[in-house]
Amino acid sequence: MRASLPSTRSFGVIAAATVGLTALTLSSSAQAQLWFEGPTRTYKREARKPEAPRSEAKTSDKIERDVQGPMVAVVSLNDQRVTIYDAAGRLMRSPVSSGSTGNETPVGLYSVIQKERDHVSNLYDADMPFMQRITWSGIALHAGVVPGYPASHGCVRLPYKVAENLFDLTQRGMRVVLVRQDMSPVDFSHPALFKPTAVA
């Protein structure tokens, strides 16, 4: 028995059908790229924060008055700013650079647990002048580049002169508050809280 070959007309019909199906597949694929019916998701693009305006970027290298009572540092991660308070109010404010995406600076209430003037990171082999450690996992306040947006591996970078002056004023145990939105201390009292006694 001899195998029969399709006629030229049959071959033309098969070729036309193949081209037509391919065109349909491509057009439906192109439509799929433009339209998707399924669960809707919205994504908010994180905009990079611009550098602080020049008026805000100015920092006071020195604190112009004597420190009164214990100091507290409040770091606003959204504003990329640190504000230092004592018992009399705000002492100074400065821009900072916190942890970049993937290395975010953790929010919370911390204390300075170690101070070292000329520290070198054992994780990144990087200089960390005027280091004030707040976690044993590697988060600290220290001098570094402050570009106006989060750029560190998780630490809070301060301008060099600010870090130097702050280092000379602080003691281990100083509270460091890392928050998303800026905040400031307020006076409060409650009958169940201890009250300081006057010393004569």
PDB file of C-alpha atoms in Angstrom:
ATOM      1  CA  MET A   1       0.000   0.000   0.000  1.00  0.00           C
ATOM      2  CA  ARG A   2       1.340   3.311  -1.025  1.00  0.00           C
ATOM      3  CA  ALA A   3       1.230   6.287   1.382  1.00  0.00           C
ATOM      4  CA  SER A   4      -0.748   9.126   0.007  1.00  0.00           C
ATOM      5  CA  LEU A   5       0.461  12.668   0.316  1.00  0.00           C
ATOM      6  CA  PRO A   6      -1.969  15.465   1.034  1.00  0.00           C
ATOM      7  CA  SER A   7      -2.903  17.426  -2.005  1.00  0.00           C
ATOM      8  CA  THR A   8      -1.658  20.946  -2.548  1.00  0.00           C
ATOM      9  CA  ARG A   9      -5.116  22.236  -1.734  1.00  0.00           C
ATOM     10  CA  SER A  10      -5.178  20.315   1.586  1.00  0.00           C
ATOM     11  CA  PHE A  11      -1.718  21.607   2.404  1.00  0.00           C
ATOM     12  CA  GLY A  12      -2.871  25.177   1.772  1.00  0.00           C
ATOM     13  CA  VAL A  13      -5.887  24.730   4.060  1.00  0.00           C
ATOM     14  CA  ILE A  14      -3.682  23.308   6.853  1.00  0.00           C
ATOM     15  CA  ALA A  15      -1.171  26.142   6.443  1.00  0.00           C
ATOM     16  CA  ALA A  16      -3.917  28.778   6.534  1.00  0.00           C
ATOM     17  CA  ALA A  17      -5.458  27.198   9.638  1.00  0.00           C
ATOM     18  CA  THR A  18      -2.054  27.133  11.373  1.00  0.00           C
ATOM     19  CA  VAL A  19      -1.375  30.780  10.555  1.00  0.00           C
ATOM     20  CA  GLY A  20      -4.876  31.753  11.704  1.00  0.00           C
ATOM     21  CA  LEU A  21      -4.574  29.893  15.014  1.00  0.00           C
ATOM     22  CA  THR A  22      -1.137  31.407  15.594  1.00  0.00           C
ATOM     23  CA  ALA A  23      -2.525  34.885  14.952  1.00  0.00           C
ATOM     24  CA  LEU A  24      -5.401  34.233  17.369  1.00  0.00           C
ATOM     25  CA  THR A  25      -2.985  32.959  20.008  1.00  0.00           C
ATOM     26  CA  LEU A  26      -0.721  35.973  19.597  1.00  0.00           C
ATOM     27  CA  SER A  27      -3.592  38.442  19.709  1.00  0.00           C
ATOM     28  CA  SER A  28      -5.072  36.851  22.836  1.00  0.00           C
ATOM     29  CA  SER A  29      -1.596  36.863  24.378  1.00  0.00           C
ATOM     30  CA  ALA A  30      -1.240  40.553  23.530  1.00  0.00           C
ATOM     31  CA  GLN A  31      -4.653  41.243  25.040  1.00  0.00           C
ATOM     32  CA  ALA A  32      -3.655  39.344  28.158  1.00  0.00           C
ATOM     33  CA  GLN A  33      -0.742  41.701  28.559  1.00  0.00           C
ATOM     34  CA  LEU A  34      -3.088  44.665  28.465  1.00  0.00           C
ATOM     35  CA  TRP A  35      -5.998  43.279  30.426  1.00  0.00           C
ATOM     36  CA  PHE A  36      -6.177  40.935  33.361  1.00  0.00           C
ATOM     37  CA  GLU A  37      -9.360  39.908  35.056  1.00  0.00           C
ATOM     38  CA  GLY A  38      -8.543  38.575  38.448  1.00  0.00           C
ATOM     39  CA  PRO A  39      -7.875  39.745  41.974  1.00  0.00           C
ATOM     40  CA  THR A  40      -6.992  43.421  41.954  1.00  0.00           C
ATOM     41  CA  ARG A  41      -3.863  44.497  43.775  1.00  0.00           C
ATOM     42  CA  THR A  42      -2.639  47.990  44.299  1.00  0.00           C
ATOM     43  CA  TYR A  43       0.915  48.818  45.126  1.00  0.00           C
ATOM     44  CA  LYS A  44       2.092  52.030  46.676  1.00  0.00           C
ATOM     45  CA  ARG A  45       5.417  53.103  45.290  1.00  0.00           C
ATOM     46  CA  GLU A  46       7.757  54.234  48.007  1.00  0.00           C
ATOM     47  CA  ALA A  47       9.044  57.597  46.896  1.00  0.00           C
ATOM     48  CA  ARG A  48      12.612  58.384  47.826  1.00  0.00           C
ATOM     49  CA  LYS A  49      12.707  61.255  50.264  1.00  0.00           C
ATOM     50  CA  PRO A  50      14.424  64.314  48.853  1.00  0.00           C
ATOM     51  CA  GLU A  51      17.313  65.859  50.669  1.00  0.00           C
ATOM     52  CA  ALA A  52      16.302  68.137  53.503  1.00  0.00           C
ATOM     53  CA  PRO A  53      15.868  71.754  52.456  1.00  0.00           C
ATOM     54  CA  ARG A  54      18.875  73.906  53.294  1.00  0.00           C
ATOM     55  CA  SER A  55      17.036  75.649  56.145  1.00  0.00           C
ATOM     56  CA  GLU A  56      16.358  72.308  57.867  1.00  0.00           C
ATOM     57  CA  ALA A  57      19.714  70.797  56.968  1.00  0.00           C
ATOM     58  CA  LYS A  58      21.562  73.370  59.074  1.00  0.00           C
ATOM     59  CA  THR A  59      22.630  71.850  62.340  1.00  0.00           C
ATOM     60  CA  SER A  60      23.970  73.295  65.506  1.00  0.00           C
ATOM     61  CA  ASP A  61      27.435  71.836  66.001  1.00  0.00           C
ATOM     62  CA  LYS A  62      27.344  72.916  69.624  1.00  0.00           C
ATOM     63  CA  ILE A  63      24.656  72.988  72.250  1.00  0.00           C
ATOM     64  CA  GLU A  64      24.404  76.596  73.413  1.00  0.00           C
ATOM     65  CA  ARG A  65      23.186  75.941  76.962  1.00  0.00           C
ATOM     66  CA  ASP A  66      24.007  73.628  79.833  1.00  0.00           C
ATOM     67  CA  VAL A  67      22.338  70.232  79.832  1.00  0.00           C
ATOM     68  CA  GLN A  68      19.715  69.954  82.570  1.00  0.00           C
ATOM     69  CA  GLY A  69      18.843  66.462  83.736  1.00  0.00           C
ATOM     70  CA  PRO A  70      18.837  63.266  81.701  1.00  0.00           C
ATOM     71  CA  MET A  71      18.898  63.439  77.906  1.00  0.00           C
ATOM     72  CA  VAL A  72      16.627  61.626  75.430  1.00  0.00           C
ATOM     73  CA  ALA A  73      17.232  61.216  71.691  1.00  0.00           C
ATOM     74  CA  VAL A  74      14.112  60.898  69.497  1.00  0.00           C
ATOM     75  CA  VAL A  75      14.831  59.675  65.960  1.00  0.00           C
ATOM     76  CA  SER A  76      12.009  60.195  63.458  1.00  0.00           C
ATOM     77  CA  LEU A  77      12.574  57.679  60.656  1.00  0.00           C
ATOM     78  CA  ASN A  78       9.999  59.273  58.331  1.00  0.00           C
ATOM     79  CA  ASP A  79      11.528  62.736  58.751  1.00  0.00           C
ATOM     80  CA  GLN A  80      15.144  61.457  58.854  1.00  0.00           C
ATOM     81  CA  ARG A  81      15.799  63.662  61.861  1.00  0.00           C
ATOM     82  CA  VAL A  82      16.974  63.339  65.454  1.00  0.00           C
ATOM     83  CA  THR A  83      15.905  65.682  68.233  1.00  0.00           C
ATOM     84  CA  ILE A  84      17.766  65.723  71.545  1.00  0.00           C
ATOM     85  CA  TYR A  85      15.821  66.713  74.661  1.00  0.00           C
ATOM     86  CA  ASP A  86      16.731  67.269  78.291  1.00  0.00           C
ATOM     87  CA  ALA A  87      14.601  68.261  81.302  1.00  0.00           C
ATOM     88  CA  ALA A  88      14.369  71.858  80.038  1.00  0.00           C
ATOM     89  CA  GLY A  89      13.224  70.974  76.506  1.00  0.00           C
ATOM     90  CA  ARG A  90      14.810  70.664  73.093  1.00  0.00           C
ATOM     91  CA  LEU A  91      18.597  70.898  73.021  1.00  0.00           C
ATOM     92  CA  MET A  92      19.286  70.335  69.336  1.00  0.00           C
ATOM     93  CA  ARG A  93      17.935  68.908  66.098  1.00  0.00           C
ATOM     94  CA  SER A  94      19.851  67.347  63.222  1.00  0.00           C
ATOM     95  CA  PRO A  95      19.273  65.400  60.003  1.00  0.00           C
ATOM     96  CA  VAL A  96      20.156  61.693  60.079  1.00  0.00           C
ATOM     97  CA  SER A  97      20.323  58.759  57.697  1.00  0.00           C
ATOM     98  CA  SER A  98      18.685  55.542  58.911  1.00  0.00           C
ATOM     99  CA  GLY A  99      18.565  52.017  57.453  1.00  0.00           C
ATOM    100  CA  SER A 100      17.854  51.589  53.749  1.00  0.00           C
ATOM    101  CA  THR A 101      15.285  49.192  52.258  1.00  0.00           C
ATOM    102  CA  GLY A 102      16.098  45.671  53.421  1.00  0.00           C
ATOM    103  CA  ASN A 103      18.182  47.027  56.323  1.00  0.00           C
ATOM    104  CA  GLU A 104      15.505  49.082  58.071  1.00  0.00           C
ATOM    105  CA  THR A 105      16.309  50.634  61.428  1.00  0.00           C
ATOM    106  CA  PRO A 106      14.071  48.913  64.010  1.00  0.00           C
ATOM    107  CA  VAL A 107      11.577  51.136  65.835  1.00  0.00           C
ATOM    108  CA  GLY A 108      11.447  50.913  69.613  1.00  0.00           C
ATOM    109  CA  LEU A 109      12.748  52.232  72.915  1.00  0.00           C
ATOM    110  CA  TYR A 110      16.472  51.677  73.468  1.00  0.00           C
ATOM    111  CA  SER A 111      19.314  52.816  75.694  1.00  0.00           C
ATOM    112  CA  VAL A 112      22.936  53.545  74.898  1.00  0.00           C
ATOM    113  CA  ILE A 113      24.686  50.363  76.052  1.00  0.00           C
ATOM    114  CA  GLN A 114      28.225  50.989  74.780  1.00  0.00           C
ATOM    115  CA  LYS A 115      30.261  53.990  73.666  1.00  0.00           C
ATOM    116  CA  GLU A 116      33.448  53.897  71.610  1.00  0.00           C
ATOM    117  CA  ARG A 117      35.096  56.954  70.066  1.00  0.00           C
ATOM    118  CA  ASP A 118      36.956  55.123  67.238  1.00  0.00           C
ATOM    119  CA  HIS A 119      34.896  52.018  66.488  1.00  0.00           C
ATOM    120  CA  VAL A 120      35.204  49.803  63.387  1.00  0.00           C
ATOM    121  CA  SER A 121      32.220  47.636  62.404  1.00  0.00           C
ATOM    122  CA  ASN A 122      32.965  43.932  62.688  1.00  0.00           C
ATOM    123  CA  LEU A 123      30.130  43.239  60.186  1.00  0.00           C
ATOM    124  CA  TYR A 124      31.075  45.700  57.422  1.00  0.00           C
ATOM    125  CA  ASP A 125      34.681  46.654  58.299  1.00  0.00           C
ATOM    126  CA  ALA A 126      33.574  50.287  58.215  1.00  0.00           C
ATOM    127  CA  ASP A 127      34.636  53.177  60.428  1.00  0.00           C
ATOM    128  CA  MET A 128      31.930  54.226  62.892  1.00  0.00           C
ATOM    129  CA  PRO A 129      33.317  57.320  64.657  1.00  0.00           C
ATOM    130  CA  PHE A 130      31.672  58.319  67.931  1.00  0.00           C
ATOM    131  CA  MET A 131      29.707  55.056  68.062  1.00  0.00           C
ATOM    132  CA  GLN A 132      26.933  54.780  70.648  1.00  0.00           C
ATOM    133  CA  ARG A 133      25.537  51.249  70.490  1.00  0.00           C
ATOM    134  CA  ILE A 134      21.844  50.710  71.238  1.00  0.00           C
ATOM    135  CA  THR A 135      21.538  46.967  70.394  1.00  0.00           C
ATOM    136  CA  TRP A 136      23.977  44.073  70.596  1.00  0.00           C
ATOM    137  CA  SER A 137      22.885  43.044  67.093  1.00  0.00           C
ATOM    138  CA  GLY A 138      24.699  46.006  65.553  1.00  0.00           C
ATOM    139  CA  ILE A 139      22.432  49.084  65.650  1.00  0.00           C
ATOM    140  CA  ALA A 140      24.148  52.283  66.807  1.00  0.00           C
ATOM    141  CA  LEU A 141      24.275  56.053  66.500  1.00  0.00           C
ATOM    142  CA  HIS A 142      27.517  57.174  64.823  1.00  0.00           C
ATOM    143  CA  ALA A 143      29.061  59.728  62.479  1.00  0.00           C
ATOM    144  CA  GLY A 144      28.634  59.051  58.772  1.00  0.00           C
ATOM    145  CA  VAL A 145      27.340  60.255  55.433  1.00  0.00           C
ATOM    146  CA  VAL A 146      23.894  61.877  55.738  1.00  0.00           C
ATOM    147  CA  PRO A 147      22.463  62.189  52.190  1.00  0.00           C
ATOM    148  CA  GLY A 148      18.911  63.136  53.250  1.00  0.00           C
ATOM    149  CA  TYR A 149      17.314  59.692  52.851  1.00  0.00           C
ATOM    150  CA  PRO A 150      17.717  56.201  54.423  1.00  0.00           C
ATOM    151  CA  ALA A 151      21.100  54.848  53.273  1.00  0.00           C
ATOM    152  CA  SER A 152      22.702  52.876  56.134  1.00  0.00           C
ATOM    153  CA  HIS A 153      22.825  49.174  57.009  1.00  0.00           C
ATOM    154  CA  GLY A 154      20.476  49.857  59.944  1.00  0.00           C
ATOM    155  CA  CYS A 155      22.408  52.311  62.086  1.00  0.00           C
ATOM    156  CA  VAL A 156      21.479  55.949  62.581  1.00  0.00           C
ATOM    157  CA  ARG A 157      24.130  58.086  60.903  1.00  0.00           C
ATOM    158  CA  LEU A 158      24.715  61.600  62.229  1.00  0.00           C
ATOM    159  CA  PRO A 159      26.721  64.491  60.744  1.00  0.00           C
ATOM    160  CA  TYR A 160      30.302  64.273  62.023  1.00  0.00           C
ATOM    161  CA  LYS A 161      30.291  67.355  64.288  1.00  0.00           C
ATOM    162  CA  VAL A 162      26.863  66.478  65.718  1.00  0.00           C
ATOM    163  CA  ALA A 163      28.015  62.924  66.503  1.00  0.00           C
ATOM    164  CA  GLU A 164      31.185  64.242  68.142  1.00  0.00           C
ATOM    165  CA  ASN A 165      29.400  66.787  70.346  1.00  0.00           C
ATOM    166  CA  LEU A 166      26.630  64.362  71.267  1.00  0.00           C
ATOM    167  CA  PHE A 167      29.203  61.689  72.168  1.00  0.00           C
ATOM    168  CA  ASP A 168      30.881  64.080  74.606  1.00  0.00           C
ATOM    169  CA  LEU A 169      27.559  64.902  76.330  1.00  0.00           C
ATOM    170  CA  THR A 170      25.907  61.498  76.647  1.00  0.00           C
ATOM    171  CA  GLN A 171      26.343  58.687  79.103  1.00  0.00           C
ATOM    172  CA  ARG A 172      25.553  55.014  78.905  1.00  0.00           C
ATOM    173  CA  GLY A 173      21.885  54.565  79.706  1.00  0.00           C
ATOM    174  CA  MET A 174      20.651  57.574  77.702  1.00  0.00           C
ATOM    175  CA  ARG A 175      17.263  56.734  76.171  1.00  0.00           C
ATOM    176  CA  VAL A 176      17.030  56.539  72.375  1.00  0.00           C
ATOM    177  CA  VAL A 177      13.515  56.418  70.923  1.00  0.00           C
ATOM    178  CA  LEU A 178      13.244  55.249  67.303  1.00  0.00           C
ATOM    179  CA  VAL A 179       9.816  56.125  65.880  1.00  0.00           C
ATOM    180  CA  ARG A 180       8.166  56.449  62.467  1.00  0.00           C
ATOM    181  CA  GLN A 181       6.531  59.847  63.151  1.00  0.00           C
ATOM    182  CA  ASP A 182       8.241  62.595  65.125  1.00  0.00           C
ATOM    183  CA  MET A 183       7.180  63.007  68.741  1.00  0.00           C
ATOM    184  CA  SER A 184       8.194  65.080  71.721  1.00  0.00           C
ATOM    185  CA  PRO A 185       8.134  64.462  75.471  1.00  0.00           C
ATOM    186  CA  VAL A 186       5.147  65.645  77.505  1.00  0.00           C
ATOM    187  CA  ASP A 187       4.662  66.015  81.239  1.00  0.00           C
ATOM    188  CA  PHE A 188       2.265  63.603  82.882  1.00  0.00           C
ATOM    189  CA  SER A 189       1.451  62.390  86.356  1.00  0.00           C
ATOM    190  CA  HIS A 190      -0.567  59.676  87.987  1.00  0.00           C
ATOM    191  CA  PRO A 191      -1.191  58.862  91.666  1.00  0.00           C
ATOM    192  CA  ALA A 192       0.327  55.386  91.218  1.00  0.00           C
ATOM    193  CA  LEU A 193       3.627  56.716  89.830  1.00  0.00           C
ATOM    194  CA  PHE A 194       6.640  57.510  91.985  1.00  0.00           C
ATOM    195  CA  LYS A 195       7.232  61.192  92.603  1.00  0.00           C
ATOM    196  CA  PRO A 196      10.663  62.752  93.049  1.00  0.00           C
ATOM    197  CA  THR A 197      11.359  64.093  96.499  1.00  0.00           C
ATOM    198  CA  ALA A 198      12.951  67.470  97.038  1.00  0.00           C
ATOM    199  CA  VAL A 199      16.449  67.336  98.465  1.00  0.00           C
ATOM    200  CA  ALA A 200      17.347  70.177 100.836  1.00  0.00           C
TER     201      ALA A 200
END
